PDB file of C-alpha atoms in Angstrom:
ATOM      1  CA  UNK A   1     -10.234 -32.156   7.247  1.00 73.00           C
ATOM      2  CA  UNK A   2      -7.644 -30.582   9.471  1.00 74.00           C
ATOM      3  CA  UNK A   3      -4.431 -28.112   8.650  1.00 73.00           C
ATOM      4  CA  UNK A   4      -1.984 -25.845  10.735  1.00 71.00           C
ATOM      5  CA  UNK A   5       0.447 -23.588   9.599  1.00 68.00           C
ATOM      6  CA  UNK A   6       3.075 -21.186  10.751  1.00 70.00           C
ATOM      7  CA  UNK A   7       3.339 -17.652  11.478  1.00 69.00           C
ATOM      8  CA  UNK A   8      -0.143 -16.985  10.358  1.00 68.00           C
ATOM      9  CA  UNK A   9      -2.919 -14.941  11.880  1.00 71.00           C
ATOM     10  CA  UNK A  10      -6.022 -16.672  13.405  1.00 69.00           C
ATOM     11  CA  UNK A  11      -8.149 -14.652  10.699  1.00 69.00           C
ATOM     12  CA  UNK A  12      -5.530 -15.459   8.263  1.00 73.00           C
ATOM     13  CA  UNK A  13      -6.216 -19.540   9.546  1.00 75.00           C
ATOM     14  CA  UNK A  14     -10.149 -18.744   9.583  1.00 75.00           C
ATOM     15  CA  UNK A  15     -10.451 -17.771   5.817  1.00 76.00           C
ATOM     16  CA  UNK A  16      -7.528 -20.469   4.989  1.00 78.00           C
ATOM     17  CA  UNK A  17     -10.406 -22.753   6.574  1.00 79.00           C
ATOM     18  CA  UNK A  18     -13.118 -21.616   4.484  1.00 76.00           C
ATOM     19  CA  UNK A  19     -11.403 -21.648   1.459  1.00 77.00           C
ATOM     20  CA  UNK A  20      -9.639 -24.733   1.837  1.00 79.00           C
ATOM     21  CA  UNK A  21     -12.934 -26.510   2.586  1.00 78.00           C
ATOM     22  CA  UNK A  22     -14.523 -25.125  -0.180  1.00 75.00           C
ATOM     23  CA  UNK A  23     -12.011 -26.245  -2.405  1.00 77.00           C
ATOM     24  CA  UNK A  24     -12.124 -29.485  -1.369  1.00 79.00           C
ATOM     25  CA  UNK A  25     -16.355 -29.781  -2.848  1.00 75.00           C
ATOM     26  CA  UNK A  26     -16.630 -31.843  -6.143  1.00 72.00           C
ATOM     27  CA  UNK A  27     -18.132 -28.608  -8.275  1.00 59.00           C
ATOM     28  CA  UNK A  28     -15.685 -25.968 -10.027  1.00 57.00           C
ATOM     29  CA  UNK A  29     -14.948 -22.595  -8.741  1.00 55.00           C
ATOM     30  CA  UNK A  30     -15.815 -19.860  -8.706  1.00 73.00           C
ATOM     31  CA  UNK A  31     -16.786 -21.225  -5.443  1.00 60.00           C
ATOM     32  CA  UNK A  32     -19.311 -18.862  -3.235  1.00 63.00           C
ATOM     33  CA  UNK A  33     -21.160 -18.474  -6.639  1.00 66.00           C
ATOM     34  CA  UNK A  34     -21.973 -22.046  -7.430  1.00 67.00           C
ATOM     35  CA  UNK A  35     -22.580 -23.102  -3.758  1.00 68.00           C
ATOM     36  CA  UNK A  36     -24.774 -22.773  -1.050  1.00 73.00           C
ATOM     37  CA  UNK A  37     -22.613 -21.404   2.123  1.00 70.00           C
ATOM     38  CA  UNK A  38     -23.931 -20.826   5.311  1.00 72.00           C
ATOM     39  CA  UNK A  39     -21.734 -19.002   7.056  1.00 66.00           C
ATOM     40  CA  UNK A  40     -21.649 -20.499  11.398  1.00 65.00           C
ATOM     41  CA  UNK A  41     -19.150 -19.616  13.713  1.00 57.00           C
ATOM     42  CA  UNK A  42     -18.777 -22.190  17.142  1.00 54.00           C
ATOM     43  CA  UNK A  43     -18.748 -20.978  20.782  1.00 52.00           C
ATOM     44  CA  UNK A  44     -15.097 -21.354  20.961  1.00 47.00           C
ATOM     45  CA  UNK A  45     -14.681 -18.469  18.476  1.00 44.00           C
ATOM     46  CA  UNK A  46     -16.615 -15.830  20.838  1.00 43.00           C
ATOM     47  CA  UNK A  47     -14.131 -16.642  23.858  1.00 42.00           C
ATOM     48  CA  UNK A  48     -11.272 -16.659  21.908  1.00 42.00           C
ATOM     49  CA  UNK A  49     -11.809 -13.371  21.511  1.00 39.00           C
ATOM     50  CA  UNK A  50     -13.868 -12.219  24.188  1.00 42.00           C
ATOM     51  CA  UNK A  51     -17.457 -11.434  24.653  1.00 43.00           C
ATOM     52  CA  UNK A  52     -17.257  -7.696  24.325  1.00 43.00           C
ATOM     53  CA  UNK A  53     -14.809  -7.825  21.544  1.00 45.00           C
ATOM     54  CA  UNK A  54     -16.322  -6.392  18.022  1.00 45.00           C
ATOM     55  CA  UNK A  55     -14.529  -8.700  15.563  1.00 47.00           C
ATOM     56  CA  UNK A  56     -16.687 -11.573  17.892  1.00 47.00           C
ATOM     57  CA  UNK A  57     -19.699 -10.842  16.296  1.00 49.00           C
ATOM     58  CA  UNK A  58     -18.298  -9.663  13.153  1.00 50.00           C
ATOM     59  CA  UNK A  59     -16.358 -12.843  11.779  1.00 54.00           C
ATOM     60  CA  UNK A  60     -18.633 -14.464   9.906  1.00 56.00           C
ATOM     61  CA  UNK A  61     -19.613 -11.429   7.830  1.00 60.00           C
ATOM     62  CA  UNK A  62     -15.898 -10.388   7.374  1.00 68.00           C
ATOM     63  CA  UNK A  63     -15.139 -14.098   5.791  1.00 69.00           C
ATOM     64  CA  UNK A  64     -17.841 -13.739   3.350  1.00 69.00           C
ATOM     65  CA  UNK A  65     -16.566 -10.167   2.241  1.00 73.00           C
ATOM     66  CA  UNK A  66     -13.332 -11.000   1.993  1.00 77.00           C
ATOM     67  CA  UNK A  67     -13.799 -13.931   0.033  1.00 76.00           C
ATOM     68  CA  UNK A  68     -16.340 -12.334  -2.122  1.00 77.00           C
ATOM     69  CA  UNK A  69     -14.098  -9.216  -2.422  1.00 80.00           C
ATOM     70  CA  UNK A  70     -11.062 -11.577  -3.642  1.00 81.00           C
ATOM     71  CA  UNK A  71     -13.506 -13.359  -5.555  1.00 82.00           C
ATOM     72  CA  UNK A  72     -14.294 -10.257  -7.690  1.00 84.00           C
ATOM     73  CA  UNK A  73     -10.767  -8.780  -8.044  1.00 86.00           C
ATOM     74  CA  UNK A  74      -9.443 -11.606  -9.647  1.00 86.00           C
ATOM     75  CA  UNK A  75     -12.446 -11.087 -12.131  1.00 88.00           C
ATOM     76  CA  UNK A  76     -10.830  -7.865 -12.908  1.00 89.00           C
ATOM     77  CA  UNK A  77      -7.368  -9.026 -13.015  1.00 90.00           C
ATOM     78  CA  UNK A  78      -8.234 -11.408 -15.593  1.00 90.00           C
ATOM     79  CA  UNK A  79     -10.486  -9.744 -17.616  1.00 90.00           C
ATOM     80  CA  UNK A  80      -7.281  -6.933 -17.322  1.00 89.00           C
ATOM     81  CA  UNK A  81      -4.880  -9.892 -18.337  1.00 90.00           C
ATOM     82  CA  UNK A  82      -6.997 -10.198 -21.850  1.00 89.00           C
ATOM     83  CA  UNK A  83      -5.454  -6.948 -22.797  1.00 81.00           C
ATOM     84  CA  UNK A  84      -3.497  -6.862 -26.150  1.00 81.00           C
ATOM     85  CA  UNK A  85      -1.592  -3.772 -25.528  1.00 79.00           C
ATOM     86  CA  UNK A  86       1.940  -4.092 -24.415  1.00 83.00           C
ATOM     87  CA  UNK A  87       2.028  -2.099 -21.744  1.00 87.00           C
ATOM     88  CA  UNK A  88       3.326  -2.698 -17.869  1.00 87.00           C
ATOM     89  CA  UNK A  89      -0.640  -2.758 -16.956  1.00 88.00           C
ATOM     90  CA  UNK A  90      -1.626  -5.592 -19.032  1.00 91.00           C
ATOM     91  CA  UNK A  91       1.834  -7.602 -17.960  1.00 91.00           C
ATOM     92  CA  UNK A  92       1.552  -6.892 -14.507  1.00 91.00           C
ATOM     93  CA  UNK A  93      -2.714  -7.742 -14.645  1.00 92.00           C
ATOM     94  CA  UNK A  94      -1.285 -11.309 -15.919  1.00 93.00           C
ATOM     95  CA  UNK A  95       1.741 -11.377 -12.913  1.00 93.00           C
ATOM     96  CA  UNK A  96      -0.882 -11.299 -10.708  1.00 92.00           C
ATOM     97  CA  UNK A  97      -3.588 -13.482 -12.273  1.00 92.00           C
ATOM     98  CA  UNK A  98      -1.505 -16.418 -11.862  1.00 91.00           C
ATOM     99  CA  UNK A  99      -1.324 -15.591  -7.742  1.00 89.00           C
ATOM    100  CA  UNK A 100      -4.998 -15.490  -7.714  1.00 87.00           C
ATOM    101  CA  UNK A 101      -5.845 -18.904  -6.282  1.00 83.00           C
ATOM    102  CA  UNK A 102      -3.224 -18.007  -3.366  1.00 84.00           C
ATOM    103  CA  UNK A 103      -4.777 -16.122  -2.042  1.00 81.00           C
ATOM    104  CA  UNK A 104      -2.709 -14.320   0.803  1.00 82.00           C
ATOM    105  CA  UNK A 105       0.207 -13.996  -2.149  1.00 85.00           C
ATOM    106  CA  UNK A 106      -2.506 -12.348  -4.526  1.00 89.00           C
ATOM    107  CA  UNK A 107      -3.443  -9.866  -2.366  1.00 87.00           C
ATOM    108  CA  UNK A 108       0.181  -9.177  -0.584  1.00 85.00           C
ATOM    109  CA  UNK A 109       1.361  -8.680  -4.689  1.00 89.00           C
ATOM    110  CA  UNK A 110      -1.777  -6.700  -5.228  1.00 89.00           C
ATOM    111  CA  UNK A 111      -1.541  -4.588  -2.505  1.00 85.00           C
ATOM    112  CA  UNK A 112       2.262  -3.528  -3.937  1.00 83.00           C
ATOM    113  CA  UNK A 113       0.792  -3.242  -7.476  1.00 85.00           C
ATOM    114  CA  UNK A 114      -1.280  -0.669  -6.135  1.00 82.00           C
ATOM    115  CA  UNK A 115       1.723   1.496  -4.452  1.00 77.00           C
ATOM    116  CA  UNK A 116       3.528   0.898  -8.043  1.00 78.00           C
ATOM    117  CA  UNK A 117       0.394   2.089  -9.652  1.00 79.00           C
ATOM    118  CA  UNK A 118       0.256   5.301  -7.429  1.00 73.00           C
ATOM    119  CA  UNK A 119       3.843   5.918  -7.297  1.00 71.00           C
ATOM    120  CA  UNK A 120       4.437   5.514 -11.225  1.00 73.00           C
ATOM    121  CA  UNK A 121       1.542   7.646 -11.839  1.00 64.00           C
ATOM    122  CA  UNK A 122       2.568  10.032  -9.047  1.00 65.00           C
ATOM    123  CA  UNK A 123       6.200  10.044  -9.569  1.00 60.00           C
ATOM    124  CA  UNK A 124       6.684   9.931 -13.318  1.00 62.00           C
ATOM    125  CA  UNK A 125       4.577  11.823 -16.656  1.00 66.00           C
ATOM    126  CA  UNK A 126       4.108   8.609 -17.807  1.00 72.00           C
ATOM    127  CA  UNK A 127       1.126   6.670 -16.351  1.00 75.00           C
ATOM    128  CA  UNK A 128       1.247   3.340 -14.707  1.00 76.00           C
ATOM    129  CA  UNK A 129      -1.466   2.282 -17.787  1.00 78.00           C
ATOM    130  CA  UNK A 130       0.396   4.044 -20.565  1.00 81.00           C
ATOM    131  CA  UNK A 131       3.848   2.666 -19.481  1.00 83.00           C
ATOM    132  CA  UNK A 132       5.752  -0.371 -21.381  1.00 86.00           C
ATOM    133  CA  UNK A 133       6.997  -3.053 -19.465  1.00 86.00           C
ATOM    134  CA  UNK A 134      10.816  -1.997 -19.339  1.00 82.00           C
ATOM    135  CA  UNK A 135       9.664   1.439 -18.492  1.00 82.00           C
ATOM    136  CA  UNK A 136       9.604   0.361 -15.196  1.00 81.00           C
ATOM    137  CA  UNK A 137      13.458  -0.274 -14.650  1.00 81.00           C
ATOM    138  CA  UNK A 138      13.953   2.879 -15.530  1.00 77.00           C
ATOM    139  CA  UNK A 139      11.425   4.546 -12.998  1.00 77.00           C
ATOM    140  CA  UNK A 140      12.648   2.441 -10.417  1.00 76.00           C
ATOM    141  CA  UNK A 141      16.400   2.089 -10.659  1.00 74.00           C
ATOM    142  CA  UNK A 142      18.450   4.497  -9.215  1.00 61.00           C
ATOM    143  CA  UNK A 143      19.952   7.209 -11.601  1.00 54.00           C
ATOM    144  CA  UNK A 144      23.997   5.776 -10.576  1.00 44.00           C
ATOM    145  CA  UNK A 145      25.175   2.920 -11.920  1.00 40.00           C
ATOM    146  CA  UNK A 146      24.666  -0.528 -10.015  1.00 40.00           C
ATOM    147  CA  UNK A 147      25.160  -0.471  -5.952  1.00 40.00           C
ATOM    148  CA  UNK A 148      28.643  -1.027  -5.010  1.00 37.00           C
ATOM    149  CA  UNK A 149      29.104  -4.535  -3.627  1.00 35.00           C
ATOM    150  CA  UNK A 150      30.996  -2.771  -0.789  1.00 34.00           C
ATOM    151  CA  UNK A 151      27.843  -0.859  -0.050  1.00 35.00           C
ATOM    152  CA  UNK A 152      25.567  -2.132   2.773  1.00 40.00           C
ATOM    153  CA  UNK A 153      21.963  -2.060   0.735  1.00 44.00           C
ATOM    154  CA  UNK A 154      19.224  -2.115   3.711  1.00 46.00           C
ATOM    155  CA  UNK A 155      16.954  -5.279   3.656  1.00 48.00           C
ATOM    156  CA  UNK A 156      13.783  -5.295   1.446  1.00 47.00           C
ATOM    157  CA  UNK A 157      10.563  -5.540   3.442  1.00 62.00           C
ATOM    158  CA  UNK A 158       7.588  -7.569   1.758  1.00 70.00           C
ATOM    159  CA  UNK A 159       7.181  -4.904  -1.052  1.00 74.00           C
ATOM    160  CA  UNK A 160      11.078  -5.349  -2.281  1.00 73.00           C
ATOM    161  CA  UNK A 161      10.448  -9.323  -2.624  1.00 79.00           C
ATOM    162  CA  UNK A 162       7.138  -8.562  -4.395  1.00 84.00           C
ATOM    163  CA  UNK A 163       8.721  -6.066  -6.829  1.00 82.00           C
ATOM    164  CA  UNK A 164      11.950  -8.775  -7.014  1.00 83.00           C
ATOM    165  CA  UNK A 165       9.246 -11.510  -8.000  1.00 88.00           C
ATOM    166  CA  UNK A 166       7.363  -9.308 -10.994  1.00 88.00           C
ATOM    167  CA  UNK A 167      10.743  -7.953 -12.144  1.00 87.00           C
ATOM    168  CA  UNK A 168      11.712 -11.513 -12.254  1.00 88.00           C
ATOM    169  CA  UNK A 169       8.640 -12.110 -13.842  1.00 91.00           C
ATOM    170  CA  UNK A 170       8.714  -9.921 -16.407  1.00 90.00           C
ATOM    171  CA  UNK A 171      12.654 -11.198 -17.364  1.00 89.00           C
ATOM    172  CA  UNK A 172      11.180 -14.938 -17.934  1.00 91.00           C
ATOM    173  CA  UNK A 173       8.556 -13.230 -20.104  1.00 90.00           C
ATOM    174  CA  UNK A 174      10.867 -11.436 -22.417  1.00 89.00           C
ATOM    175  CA  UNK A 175       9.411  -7.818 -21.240  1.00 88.00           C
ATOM    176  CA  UNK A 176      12.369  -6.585 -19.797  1.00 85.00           C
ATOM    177  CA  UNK A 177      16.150  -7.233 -19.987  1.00 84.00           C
ATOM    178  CA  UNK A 178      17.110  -9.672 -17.309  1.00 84.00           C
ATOM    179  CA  UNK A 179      20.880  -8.814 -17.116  1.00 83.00           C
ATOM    180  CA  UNK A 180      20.499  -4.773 -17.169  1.00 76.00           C
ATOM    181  CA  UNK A 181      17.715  -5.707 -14.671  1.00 79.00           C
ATOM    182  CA  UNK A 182      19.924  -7.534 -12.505  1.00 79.00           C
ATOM    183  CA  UNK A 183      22.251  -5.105 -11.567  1.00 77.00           C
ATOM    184  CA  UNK A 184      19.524  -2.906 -10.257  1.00 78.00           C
ATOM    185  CA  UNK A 185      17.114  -5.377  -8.453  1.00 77.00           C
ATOM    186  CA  UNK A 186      18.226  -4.873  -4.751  1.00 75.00           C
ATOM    187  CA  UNK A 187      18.036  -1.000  -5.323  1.00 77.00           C
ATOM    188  CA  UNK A 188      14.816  -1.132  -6.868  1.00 77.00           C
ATOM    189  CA  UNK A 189      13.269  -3.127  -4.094  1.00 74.00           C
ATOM    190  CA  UNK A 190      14.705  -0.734  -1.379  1.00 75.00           C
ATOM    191  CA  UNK A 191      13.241   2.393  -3.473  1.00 76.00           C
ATOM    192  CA  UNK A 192      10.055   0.325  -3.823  1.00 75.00           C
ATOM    193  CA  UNK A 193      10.251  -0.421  -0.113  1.00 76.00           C
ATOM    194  CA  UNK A 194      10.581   3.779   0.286  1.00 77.00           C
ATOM    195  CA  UNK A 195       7.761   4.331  -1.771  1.00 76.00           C
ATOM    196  CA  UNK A 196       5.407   1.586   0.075  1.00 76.00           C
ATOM    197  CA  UNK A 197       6.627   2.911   3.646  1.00 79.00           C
ATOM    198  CA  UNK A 198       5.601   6.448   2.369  1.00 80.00           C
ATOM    199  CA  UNK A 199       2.481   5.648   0.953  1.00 79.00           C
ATOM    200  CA  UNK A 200       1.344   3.475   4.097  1.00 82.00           C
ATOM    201  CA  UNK A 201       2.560   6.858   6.276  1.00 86.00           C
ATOM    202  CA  UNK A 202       0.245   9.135   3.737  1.00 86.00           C
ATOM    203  CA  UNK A 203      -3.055   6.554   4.169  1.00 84.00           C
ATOM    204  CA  UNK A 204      -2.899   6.591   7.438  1.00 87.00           C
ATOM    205  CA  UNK A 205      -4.366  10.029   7.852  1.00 88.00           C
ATOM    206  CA  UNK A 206      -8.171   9.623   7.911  1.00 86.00           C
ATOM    207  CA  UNK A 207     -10.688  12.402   8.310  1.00 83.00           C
ATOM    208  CA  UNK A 208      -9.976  12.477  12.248  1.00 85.00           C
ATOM    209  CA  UNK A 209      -6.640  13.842  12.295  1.00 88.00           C
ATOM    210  CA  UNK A 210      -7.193  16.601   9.663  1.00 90.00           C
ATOM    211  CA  UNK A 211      -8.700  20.057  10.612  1.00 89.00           C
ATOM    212  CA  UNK A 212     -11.671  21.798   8.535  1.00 88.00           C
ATOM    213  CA  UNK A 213     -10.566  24.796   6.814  1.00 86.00           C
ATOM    214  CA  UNK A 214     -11.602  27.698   9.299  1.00 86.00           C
ATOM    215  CA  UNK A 215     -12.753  31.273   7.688  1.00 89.00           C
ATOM    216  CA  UNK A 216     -10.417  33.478   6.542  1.00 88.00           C
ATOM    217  CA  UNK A 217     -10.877  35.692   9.369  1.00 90.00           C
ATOM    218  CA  UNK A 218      -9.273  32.921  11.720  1.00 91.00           C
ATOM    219  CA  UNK A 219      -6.562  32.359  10.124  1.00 92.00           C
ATOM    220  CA  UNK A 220      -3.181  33.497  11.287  1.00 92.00           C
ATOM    221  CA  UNK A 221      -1.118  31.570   9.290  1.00 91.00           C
ATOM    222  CA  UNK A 222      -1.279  28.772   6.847  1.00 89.00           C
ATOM    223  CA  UNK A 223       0.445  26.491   3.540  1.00 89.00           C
ATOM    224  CA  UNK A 224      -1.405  25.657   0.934  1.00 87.00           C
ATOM    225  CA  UNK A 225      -0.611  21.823  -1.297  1.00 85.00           C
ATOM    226  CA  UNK A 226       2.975  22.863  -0.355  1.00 88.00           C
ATOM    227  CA  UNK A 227       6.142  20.210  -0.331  1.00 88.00           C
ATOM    228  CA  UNK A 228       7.458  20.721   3.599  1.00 91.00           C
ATOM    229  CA  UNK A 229      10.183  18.490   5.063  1.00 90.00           C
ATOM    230  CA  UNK A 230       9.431  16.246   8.333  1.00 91.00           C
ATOM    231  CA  UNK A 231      11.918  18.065  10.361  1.00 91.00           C
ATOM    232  CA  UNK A 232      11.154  16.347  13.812  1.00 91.00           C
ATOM    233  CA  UNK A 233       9.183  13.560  15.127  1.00 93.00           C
ATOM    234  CA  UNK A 234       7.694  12.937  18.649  1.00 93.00           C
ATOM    235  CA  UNK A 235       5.494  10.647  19.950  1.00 91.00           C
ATOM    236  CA  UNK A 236       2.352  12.698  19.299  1.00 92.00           C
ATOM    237  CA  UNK A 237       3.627  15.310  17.371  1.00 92.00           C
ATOM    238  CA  UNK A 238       4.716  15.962  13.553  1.00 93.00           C
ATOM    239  CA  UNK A 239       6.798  19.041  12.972  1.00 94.00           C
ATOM    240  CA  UNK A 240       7.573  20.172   9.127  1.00 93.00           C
ATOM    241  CA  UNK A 241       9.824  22.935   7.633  1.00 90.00           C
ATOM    242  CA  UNK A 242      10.289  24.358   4.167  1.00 85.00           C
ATOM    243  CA  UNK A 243      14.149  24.037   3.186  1.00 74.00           C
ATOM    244  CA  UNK A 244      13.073  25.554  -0.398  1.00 68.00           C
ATOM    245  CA  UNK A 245      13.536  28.866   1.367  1.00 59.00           C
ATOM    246  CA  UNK A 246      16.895  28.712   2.471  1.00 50.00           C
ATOM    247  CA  UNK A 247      19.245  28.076   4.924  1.00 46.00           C
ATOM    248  CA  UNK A 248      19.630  31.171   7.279  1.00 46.00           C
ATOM    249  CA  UNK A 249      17.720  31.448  10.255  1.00 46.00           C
ATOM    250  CA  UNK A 250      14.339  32.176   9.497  1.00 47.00           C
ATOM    251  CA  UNK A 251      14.405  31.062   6.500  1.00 49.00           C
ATOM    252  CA  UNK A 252      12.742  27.850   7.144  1.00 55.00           C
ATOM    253  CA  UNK A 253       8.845  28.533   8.074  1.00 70.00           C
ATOM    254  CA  UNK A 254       7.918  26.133  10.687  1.00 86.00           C
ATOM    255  CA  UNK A 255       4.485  24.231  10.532  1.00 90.00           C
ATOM    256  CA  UNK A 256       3.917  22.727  13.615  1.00 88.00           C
ATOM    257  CA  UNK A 257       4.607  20.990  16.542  1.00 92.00           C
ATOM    258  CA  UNK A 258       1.031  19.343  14.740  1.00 92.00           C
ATOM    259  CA  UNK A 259      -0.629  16.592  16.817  1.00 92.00           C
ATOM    260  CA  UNK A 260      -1.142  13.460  15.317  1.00 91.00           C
ATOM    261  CA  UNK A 261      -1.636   9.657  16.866  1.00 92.00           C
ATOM    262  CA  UNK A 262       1.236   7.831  17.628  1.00 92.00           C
ATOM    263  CA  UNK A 263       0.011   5.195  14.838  1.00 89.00           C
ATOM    264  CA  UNK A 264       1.311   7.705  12.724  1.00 90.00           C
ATOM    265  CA  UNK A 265       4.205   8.989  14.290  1.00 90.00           C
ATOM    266  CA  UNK A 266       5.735   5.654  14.257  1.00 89.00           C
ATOM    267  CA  UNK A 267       5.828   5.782  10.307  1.00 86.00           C
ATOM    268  CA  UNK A 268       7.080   9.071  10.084  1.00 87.00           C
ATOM    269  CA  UNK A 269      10.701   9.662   8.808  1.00 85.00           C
ATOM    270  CA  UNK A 270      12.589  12.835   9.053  1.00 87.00           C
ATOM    271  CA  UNK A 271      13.841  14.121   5.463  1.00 86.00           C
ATOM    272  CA  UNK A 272      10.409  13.148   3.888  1.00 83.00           C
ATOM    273  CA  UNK A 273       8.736  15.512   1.586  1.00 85.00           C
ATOM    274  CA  UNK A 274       5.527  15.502   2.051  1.00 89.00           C
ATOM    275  CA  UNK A 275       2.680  17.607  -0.207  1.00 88.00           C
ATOM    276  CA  UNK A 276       0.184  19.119   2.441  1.00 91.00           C
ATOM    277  CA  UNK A 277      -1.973  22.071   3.327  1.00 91.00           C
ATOM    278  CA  UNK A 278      -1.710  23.555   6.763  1.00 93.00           C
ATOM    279  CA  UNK A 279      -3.765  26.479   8.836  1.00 92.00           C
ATOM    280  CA  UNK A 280      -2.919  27.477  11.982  1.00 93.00           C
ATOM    281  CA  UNK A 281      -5.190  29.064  14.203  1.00 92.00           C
ATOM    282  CA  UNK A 282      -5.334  30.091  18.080  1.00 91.00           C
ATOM    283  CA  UNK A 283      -1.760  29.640  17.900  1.00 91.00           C
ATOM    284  CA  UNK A 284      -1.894  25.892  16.990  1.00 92.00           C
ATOM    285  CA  UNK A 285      -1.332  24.480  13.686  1.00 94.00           C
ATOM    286  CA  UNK A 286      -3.605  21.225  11.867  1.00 92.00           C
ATOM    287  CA  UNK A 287      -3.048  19.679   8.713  1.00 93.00           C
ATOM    288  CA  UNK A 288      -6.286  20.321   6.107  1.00 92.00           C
ATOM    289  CA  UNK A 289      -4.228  17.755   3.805  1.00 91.00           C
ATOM    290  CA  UNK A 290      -1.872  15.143   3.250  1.00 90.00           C
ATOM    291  CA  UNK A 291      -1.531  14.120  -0.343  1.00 83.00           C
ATOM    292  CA  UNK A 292       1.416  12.740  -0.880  1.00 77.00           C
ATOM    293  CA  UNK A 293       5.143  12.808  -1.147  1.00 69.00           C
ATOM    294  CA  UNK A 294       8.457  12.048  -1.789  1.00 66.00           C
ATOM    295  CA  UNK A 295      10.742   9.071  -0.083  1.00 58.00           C
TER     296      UNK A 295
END
């Protein structure tokens, strides 16, 4: 058996490999469950990648965890996909069971069902599990009418086409109105796109770039789960200011310049609102917090 394909990672091209040859046994799936793998890795792999590179020895296991991992979510999107309420959960848990046994487009639609999920749930009093289907139109679509054809709407990254698909999706399906839904869908997918990109920015703080919270004594300054705008943006360096406090000068507490890795620099975007907790101490601020925020 042999296979190529285009614009795909060599990981992406290892698991393809995997699964592809599995698929390709005479027994039914699911398919690490009712065979025997061995998992084997040839020379060639360890200088492709170099002899002191981690993911060298590593491979092998990540394959089997990934598969096994995809292997059990689509369990739960199925068993999720039995549901007989009418809600945007249940819908969406069938959207995405038919992508299971793709298995890069099941976990690329997933993986945006999951921002929705946070974002609805974040964003709106109505939970992502509580919501009907059409509800989501409505959280999603801008409060104007639709976009002005005149109007240069900026291109939807992966999340846009995933929302376009399910929106689509839920037309065919009879959940939504397709015509009122329409109107909307490049809008949508940009907001979605916002929502994703924010998300992605909030995640990317792990325990390393946040500060424990000193004792009181230390403490010169700080913000407590407070909404501050990304004012500026350096390389290594976040700065946020409060513009809920006005617009004379002084009137806009500074936190910051805060250090943070360029990783997450590069996904900051000045205007964001972002919900944080901040101390400063010896004259230098850190960030306790970062929950989340608005686009």
């Amino acid at each position: 058996m042999s296979g190529s394909g285009n614009g795909v990672t060599s990981h992406q091209m290892a698991l393809t490999a995997v699964v592809e040859g599995l698929s390709a046994l005479t027994r039914p799936s699911p398919l690490l469950a009712l065979h025997h793998v061995e998992w084997d890795e040839p020379d060639e792999r360890v200088d492709e990648y170099g002899a002191d590179d981690e993911r060298a020895d590593g491979v092998p296991c990540d394959l089997a965890a990934e598969l096994a991992y995809h292997q059990h979510r689509g369990e739960e999107v199925r068993a999720a996909a039995q549901g007989e309420e009418a809600t945007l959960a249940v819908a969406v848990s069938r959207f995405l069971a038919e992508r299971w046994d793709d298995m890069h487009a099941f976990e690329a639609a997933d993986e945006v069902i999951s921002t929705l999920d946070f974002g609805i749930g974040w964003y709106d009093d109505t939970s992502f599990a509580e919501m009907a289907p059409a509800g989501i139109v409505d959280e999603l679509a801008p409060s104007s009418a639709a976009p002005s054809p005149t109007r240069s709407t900026p291109r939807p990254t992966n999340s846009g086409r995933v929302v376009t698909d399910l929106l689509n999706w839920l037309a065919a399906h009879g959940h939504i109105d397709a015509d009122a839904t329409r109107d909307h869908l490049a809008a949508i997918a940009v907001t979605v796109d916002e929502r994703a990109s924010l998300k992605e920015f909030v995640d990317a703080f792990g325990d390393d770039d946040l500060v424990r919270r000193p004792d009181r004594s230390r403490i010169e300054d700080e913000v407590g789960s407070q909404y501050l705008t990304i004012g500026e943006v350096t390389a290594g360096s976040l700065t946020f200011k409060d513009d809920d406090m006005g617009s004379g000068e002084g009137d806009c507490p500074v936190v910051g310049p805060v250090p943070v890795r360029p990783e997450i620099t590069a996904q900051a975007r000045t205007g964001g609102r972002i919900l944080l907790s901040a101390v400063k101490v010896g004259g230098q601020w850190g960030l306790v917090e970062v929950v989340s925020g608005d686009p």
